Amino acid sequence: MSALCLGSWMFGTETEPGVLAVDHATTLEILQAAYDRGINFIDTANIYGLPDDDSPERRPGRSESWIGEWLAGVDRESVVIASKVFYTTRGRQRVGLSRKIVRAEIEGTLTRLGTDYLDVYYHHGWHPASPLEETLSVFNDLVREGLVHYLGVSNFTSWQLMKAAWLCDRNGWEPITVVQPRYNAADSVPFTVDPVEMPLPDLFDACRDLGVAVCPYSPLAGGFLSGKYTRRDGDDFVRPEGSRGALVPELYGPFPERWWRVLEVIESVAEEMGVTPAQVAIAWSAHVEGLTSIPIVGARRLAYLDDTVAALDVELTAEQHERIADAGRHQELSGYIYT
């Protein structure tokens, strides 16, 4: 499995009616180019690539179908495919993780991907209305039936991960082997965005204790750490054409002062090493002490891909890694003093 994972959230996603962030032809080109460059790990979900409309009808996104089209032309055994379930593509409920929903969604995912199995299946987010034990029970069944090889959770807090691990252990079920949090140098600690955005300073401690790997998403903080954004007066900043900030301005920006400090340090380290800020930021997120970390990287254009892949050759010193971490570090609570 490759040391980077190709994310596919933007494949087929409409930024406005009729306008795709990444169109069909470009998606196929990016998938093949990534594969040719050694990236054989692909991350998707049943709702990635949704149209931009307010239709109440649930439907799958385009991402899985387009990946499946590409997958038909390569050796399936040479590719690692991960998908997710939480949002629904059929039925009356928009979200859910009941046995019925998970069964229906895995069937749709496998059909769209044109494969008999998933290498990794993620519990895409915590859903209080769906009993975790029921969800993990059907996940275990999927592994035993050969439809899924490994199980993961995404956007879980530390206690949620520990509860899931405990339920699997107690019932003799297949374990959780990977987590997918948002993690990048801009914030220094992993975050969850479901059900509410919050820092998770102890998530990696839980992962070390459980022996769980990490596949962090957004290692570039949505492109911010590539250095493409420049600041003007106050909170104002330039949104480059085609950037996420330009595509979804209501969701992206203004940026915290901490982010600008981190970017300044990353640009300084990049200059020292003769590489790009994006390569430094990806290399930073790929190193988590005591854990396997495989960052999920996106590419909306072929030109971005070579820059991304080159991050694998960037080795930060301990001093450089810590310098970047210090710039983004949240205020830490002082420890208890026992007397």
Coordinates of C-alpha atoms in Angstrom, one line a residue:
M1 CA 0.0 0.0 0.0
S2 CA 1.3 3.5 -0.9
A3 CA 2.5 6.0 1.7
L4 CA -0.1 8.5 0.4
C5 CA -3.8 8.0 -0.2
L6 CA -5.6 9.7 -3.1
G7 CA -8.8 11.4 -1.9
S8 CA -11.8 11.7 -4.3
W9 CA -14.2 14.1 -2.6
M10 CA -14.0 16.6 -5.5
F11 CA -14.4 14.0 -8.3
G12 CA -17.8 14.8 -9.9
T13 CA -18.7 17.4 -7.2
E14 CA -20.7 20.4 -8.6
T15 CA -19.6 23.7 -7.2
E16 CA -22.6 25.2 -8.8
P17 CA -25.2 23.8 -11.1
G18 CA -23.5 22.3 -14.2
V19 CA -20.0 23.2 -13.0
L20 CA -17.8 20.3 -11.8
A21 CA -14.8 20.7 -9.5
V22 CA -13.3 17.7 -11.3
D23 CA -15.0 16.4 -14.4
H24 CA -15.2 12.9 -15.7
A25 CA -12.2 12.9 -18.1
T26 CA -9.9 14.7 -15.6
T27 CA -10.9 12.2 -12.9
L28 CA -9.9 9.3 -15.0
E29 CA -6.6 11.0 -15.9
I30 CA -5.8 11.8 -12.3
L31 CA -6.6 8.2 -11.1
Q32 CA -4.3 6.8 -13.8
A33 CA -1.5 9.3 -13.2
A34 CA -1.6 8.7 -9.5
Y35 CA -1.5 4.9 -10.0
D36 CA 1.5 5.3 -12.5
R37 CA 3.3 7.3 -9.8
G38 CA 2.8 4.7 -7.2
I39 CA -0.3 5.8 -5.4
N40 CA -2.5 2.7 -5.2
F41 CA -4.6 3.7 -2.1
I42 CA -7.9 5.5 -3.0
D43 CA -10.4 7.0 -0.6
T44 CA -14.0 7.6 -1.5
A45 CA -17.5 7.5 0.0
N46 CA -21.0 6.8 -1.2
I47 CA -21.9 10.5 -1.4
Y48 CA -18.7 12.0 -2.8
G49 CA -19.4 13.8 -6.0
L50 CA -22.9 15.0 -5.3
P51 CA -24.7 17.5 -7.6
D52 CA -25.3 21.0 -6.3
D53 CA -29.0 21.1 -5.8
D54 CA -31.6 21.0 -3.0
S55 CA -33.5 18.0 -4.2
P56 CA -34.8 15.9 -1.3
E57 CA -34.1 12.7 -3.3
R58 CA -31.2 10.8 -1.9
R59 CA -28.7 9.6 -4.5
P60 CA -25.1 8.4 -4.7
G61 CA -22.4 10.7 -5.7
R62 CA -20.4 10.3 -8.9
S63 CA -17.1 9.5 -7.3
E64 CA -17.5 5.8 -6.7
S65 CA -18.9 5.2 -10.2
W66 CA -16.1 7.0 -11.9
I67 CA -13.5 5.2 -9.8
G68 CA -15.2 1.9 -10.7
E69 CA -14.9 2.8 -14.4
W70 CA -11.2 3.3 -14.0
L71 CA -10.8 0.3 -11.7
A72 CA -12.1 -2.0 -14.4
G73 CA -9.0 -1.3 -16.5
V74 CA -6.3 -2.2 -13.8
D75 CA -5.5 -5.1 -11.7
R76 CA -8.0 -5.0 -8.8
E77 CA -5.5 -6.8 -6.5
S78 CA -3.0 -4.0 -7.0
V79 CA -5.3 -1.3 -5.6
V80 CA -6.5 -0.5 -2.1
I81 CA -10.0 1.0 -2.0
A82 CA -11.6 2.6 1.0
S83 CA -15.2 3.8 1.2
K84 CA -17.6 5.0 3.9
V85 CA -21.2 4.8 5.2
F86 CA -23.1 7.3 7.3
Y87 CA -25.1 9.3 4.8
T88 CA -27.6 7.4 2.8
T89 CA -28.3 7.2 -0.9
R90 CA -31.8 5.6 -0.7
G91 CA -34.7 5.4 1.6
R92 CA -36.4 8.0 3.7
Q93 CA -33.5 8.7 6.1
R94 CA -30.7 10.9 5.1
V95 CA -28.3 9.5 7.6
G96 CA -28.2 6.2 9.5
L97 CA -26.1 3.2 10.5
S98 CA -28.7 0.6 11.2
R99 CA -28.2 -3.0 9.9
K100 CA -30.7 -2.4 7.0
I101 CA -29.0 0.9 5.9
V102 CA -25.4 -0.5 6.1
R103 CA -26.4 -3.5 4.1
A104 CA -28.1 -1.4 1.4
E105 CA -25.3 1.1 1.2
I106 CA -22.5 -1.5 0.9
E107 CA -24.4 -3.2 -1.9
G108 CA -24.6 0.1 -3.7
T109 CA -21.0 1.0 -3.1
L110 CA -19.7 -2.3 -4.4
T111 CA -22.0 -2.1 -7.5
R112 CA -20.8 1.4 -8.4
L113 CA -17.1 0.4 -7.8
G114 CA -17.6 -2.8 -9.8
T115 CA -15.8 -4.8 -7.2
D116 CA -16.6 -7.8 -4.9
Y117 CA -15.0 -6.3 -1.9
L118 CA -13.7 -3.2 -0.2
D119 CA -10.2 -3.1 1.4
V120 CA -11.4 -0.6 4.1
Y121 CA -14.9 0.4 5.1
Y122 CA -15.3 3.4 7.4
H123 CA -18.0 4.2 9.9
H124 CA -18.1 7.8 8.5
G125 CA -19.3 9.6 11.6
W126 CA -20.8 9.2 15.1
H127 CA -24.6 8.9 14.9
P128 CA -26.2 8.7 18.4
A129 CA -29.5 7.5 17.0
S130 CA -27.9 4.3 15.6
P131 CA -26.8 1.9 18.3
L132 CA -23.0 1.5 17.9
E133 CA -23.2 -2.2 18.8
E134 CA -25.6 -2.9 16.0
T135 CA -23.4 -1.0 13.4
L136 CA -20.3 -2.8 14.5
S137 CA -22.1 -6.1 14.4
V138 CA -23.0 -5.8 10.8
F139 CA -19.5 -4.4 10.0
N140 CA -18.2 -7.6 11.5
D141 CA -20.5 -9.7 9.4
L142 CA -19.3 -7.9 6.2
V143 CA -15.7 -8.9 7.1
R144 CA -16.7 -12.5 7.8
E145 CA -18.5 -12.6 4.5
G146 CA -15.5 -11.3 2.6
L147 CA -17.2 -8.1 1.5
V148 CA -14.8 -5.9 3.5
H149 CA -11.2 -6.6 4.6
Y150 CA -10.6 -4.0 7.3
L151 CA -12.7 -1.6 9.4
G152 CA -12.2 2.0 10.2
V153 CA -13.9 5.0 11.8
S154 CA -13.9 8.6 10.7
N155 CA -14.5 11.8 12.7
F156 CA -14.6 9.9 16.0
T157 CA -13.5 11.4 19.3
S158 CA -11.1 9.5 21.5
W159 CA -13.9 8.1 23.8
Q160 CA -15.9 7.0 20.8
L161 CA -13.0 5.1 19.3
M162 CA -12.3 3.5 22.7
K163 CA -15.9 2.5 23.0
A164 CA -15.9 1.0 19.5
A165 CA -12.7 -0.9 20.3
W166 CA -14.1 -2.2 23.5
L167 CA -17.3 -3.5 21.9
C168 CA -15.4 -5.3 19.2
D169 CA -13.1 -6.9 21.8
R170 CA -16.0 -7.9 24.1
N171 CA -18.0 -9.5 21.3
G172 CA -15.0 -11.1 19.5
W173 CA -15.6 -9.0 16.4
E174 CA -13.2 -7.7 13.8
P175 CA -11.2 -4.8 15.3
I176 CA -11.0 -1.2 14.2
T177 CA -7.7 -0.9 12.5
V178 CA -7.6 2.7 11.2
V179 CA -9.0 6.2 12.0
Q180 CA -9.6 9.1 9.7
P181 CA -9.5 12.5 11.5
R182 CA -8.8 15.9 10.0
Y183 CA -5.2 16.6 10.8
N184 CA -2.7 19.2 9.6
A185 CA 0.0 21.5 10.8
A186 CA -2.3 24.5 10.8
D187 CA -4.1 23.1 13.9
S188 CA -1.3 20.8 15.2
V189 CA -3.8 18.4 16.8
P190 CA -6.4 16.2 15.0
F191 CA -9.9 17.5 14.7
T192 CA -13.3 16.0 14.2
V193 CA -16.1 17.7 12.2
D194 CA -18.9 15.4 13.3
P195 CA -21.1 16.1 15.2
V196 CA -19.4 19.4 16.0
E197 CA -15.9 20.6 15.1
M198 CA -13.6 20.1 18.1
P199 CA -9.9 19.5 18.7
L200 CA -8.9 16.0 19.8
P201 CA -5.6 16.3 21.6
D202 CA -5.7 12.8 23.0
L203 CA -6.9 10.9 19.9
F204 CA -3.4 9.7 18.9
D205 CA -2.7 8.5 22.4
A206 CA -5.8 6.3 22.1
C207 CA -4.6 5.1 18.6
R208 CA -1.1 4.2 20.1
D209 CA -2.7 2.3 22.9
L210 CA -4.9 0.3 20.5
G211 CA -2.4 -0.1 17.7
V212 CA -4.6 1.8 15.2
A213 CA -3.2 3.5 12.1
V214 CA -4.2 7.0 11.0
C215 CA -5.3 8.2 7.5
P216 CA -5.6 12.0 8.1
Y217 CA -7.5 14.1 5.7
S218 CA -6.9 17.7 4.8
P219 CA -3.1 17.7 5.4
L220 CA -3.0 21.0 3.5
A221 CA -5.9 22.5 5.5
G222 CA -8.0 22.6 2.3
G223 CA -5.1 24.0 0.3
F224 CA -4.2 26.8 2.7
L225 CA -0.8 25.3 3.5
S226 CA 0.2 25.2 -0.1
G227 CA 0.9 28.9 0.2
K228 CA -1.6 29.9 -2.5
Y229 CA -3.4 32.3 -0.3
T230 CA -1.9 35.7 0.5
R231 CA -3.0 38.1 3.1
R232 CA -4.0 41.7 2.6
D233 CA -5.2 44.1 5.3
G234 CA -6.8 42.6 8.4
D235 CA -8.8 39.5 7.8
D236 CA -8.9 40.1 4.0
F237 CA -7.0 37.6 1.8
V238 CA -6.7 36.8 -1.9
R239 CA -8.7 33.8 -3.1
P240 CA -6.9 32.4 -6.1
E241 CA -9.1 31.3 -9.0
G242 CA -10.1 27.7 -8.8
S243 CA -9.1 27.4 -5.1
R244 CA -11.4 26.0 -2.5
G245 CA -11.7 29.5 -1.1
A246 CA -13.0 30.7 -4.4
L247 CA -15.3 27.7 -5.0
V248 CA -16.9 27.7 -1.5
P249 CA -16.2 31.2 -0.1
E250 CA -18.9 30.9 2.5
L251 CA -17.2 27.9 4.1
Y252 CA -13.5 28.8 3.7
G253 CA -12.0 31.8 5.3
P254 CA -11.2 34.1 7.0
F255 CA -8.3 32.1 8.5
P256 CA -7.2 32.1 12.1
E257 CA -4.1 34.1 12.9
R258 CA -2.5 30.8 14.1
W259 CA -2.8 29.4 10.5
W260 CA -0.9 32.3 9.1
R261 CA 1.9 31.8 11.7
V262 CA 2.1 28.1 10.7
L263 CA 2.2 29.0 7.0
E264 CA 5.1 31.4 7.6
V265 CA 7.1 28.7 9.3
I266 CA 6.3 26.1 6.7
E267 CA 7.4 28.5 3.9
S268 CA 10.6 29.1 5.8
V269 CA 11.3 25.4 6.1
A270 CA 10.5 24.9 2.5
E271 CA 13.0 27.6 1.5
E272 CA 15.7 25.9 3.7
M273 CA 15.1 22.6 2.0
G274 CA 14.5 23.8 -1.6
V275 CA 11.0 22.2 -1.8
T276 CA 7.5 23.5 -1.9
P277 CA 5.3 24.5 1.1
A278 CA 2.8 21.8 0.1
Q279 CA 5.5 19.1 0.3
V280 CA 6.6 20.2 3.7
A281 CA 3.0 20.3 5.0
I282 CA 2.3 16.8 3.7
A283 CA 5.6 15.4 5.1
W284 CA 4.7 16.9 8.5
S285 CA 1.3 15.2 8.6
A286 CA 2.9 11.9 7.5
H287 CA 5.0 11.7 10.6
V288 CA 3.1 11.0 13.8
E289 CA 5.3 9.6 16.6
G290 CA 4.5 5.9 17.3
L291 CA 1.9 5.6 14.6
T292 CA 1.5 4.7 10.9
S293 CA 0.2 7.9 9.2
I294 CA -0.9 7.9 5.5
P295 CA -2.2 11.3 4.6
I296 CA -5.1 11.6 2.2
V297 CA -4.2 14.1 -0.6
G298 CA -6.4 15.6 -3.2
A299 CA -5.6 16.6 -6.8
R300 CA -8.0 18.6 -8.9
R301 CA -5.4 19.0 -11.7
L302 CA -2.7 16.8 -13.0
A303 CA -0.2 19.6 -12.4
Y304 CA -0.7 19.2 -8.6
L305 CA 0.0 15.5 -8.6
D306 CA 3.8 15.6 -9.1
D307 CA 4.2 18.2 -6.4
T308 CA 2.2 16.0 -4.0
V309 CA 4.0 12.8 -4.8
A310 CA 7.4 14.5 -4.3
A311 CA 6.4 15.0 -0.7
L312 CA 7.4 11.4 -0.1
D313 CA 11.0 12.4 -0.6
V314 CA 10.9 15.2 2.0
E315 CA 12.3 14.2 5.4
L316 CA 11.9 16.9 8.0
T317 CA 14.4 17.0 10.9
A318 CA 13.0 16.7 14.4
E319 CA 13.8 20.4 14.9
Q320 CA 11.9 21.4 11.7
H321 CA 8.9 19.3 12.6
E322 CA 8.7 20.7 16.1
R323 CA 9.2 24.3 14.9
I324 CA 6.1 23.9 12.7
A325 CA 4.2 22.2 15.5
D326 CA 5.0 25.0 17.9
A327 CA 3.5 27.6 15.5
G328 CA 0.2 25.7 15.4
R329 CA 0.0 24.4 18.9
H330 CA -3.1 25.1 20.8
Q331 CA -2.8 26.2 24.4
E332 CA -2.3 23.1 26.5
L333 CA -3.9 22.6 29.9
S334 CA -1.4 22.3 32.7
G335 CA -1.2 18.8 34.3
Y336 CA -2.6 17.8 37.6
I337 CA -0.3 18.2 40.6
Y338 CA -0.8 15.3 43.1
T339 CA 0.1 16.0 46.7

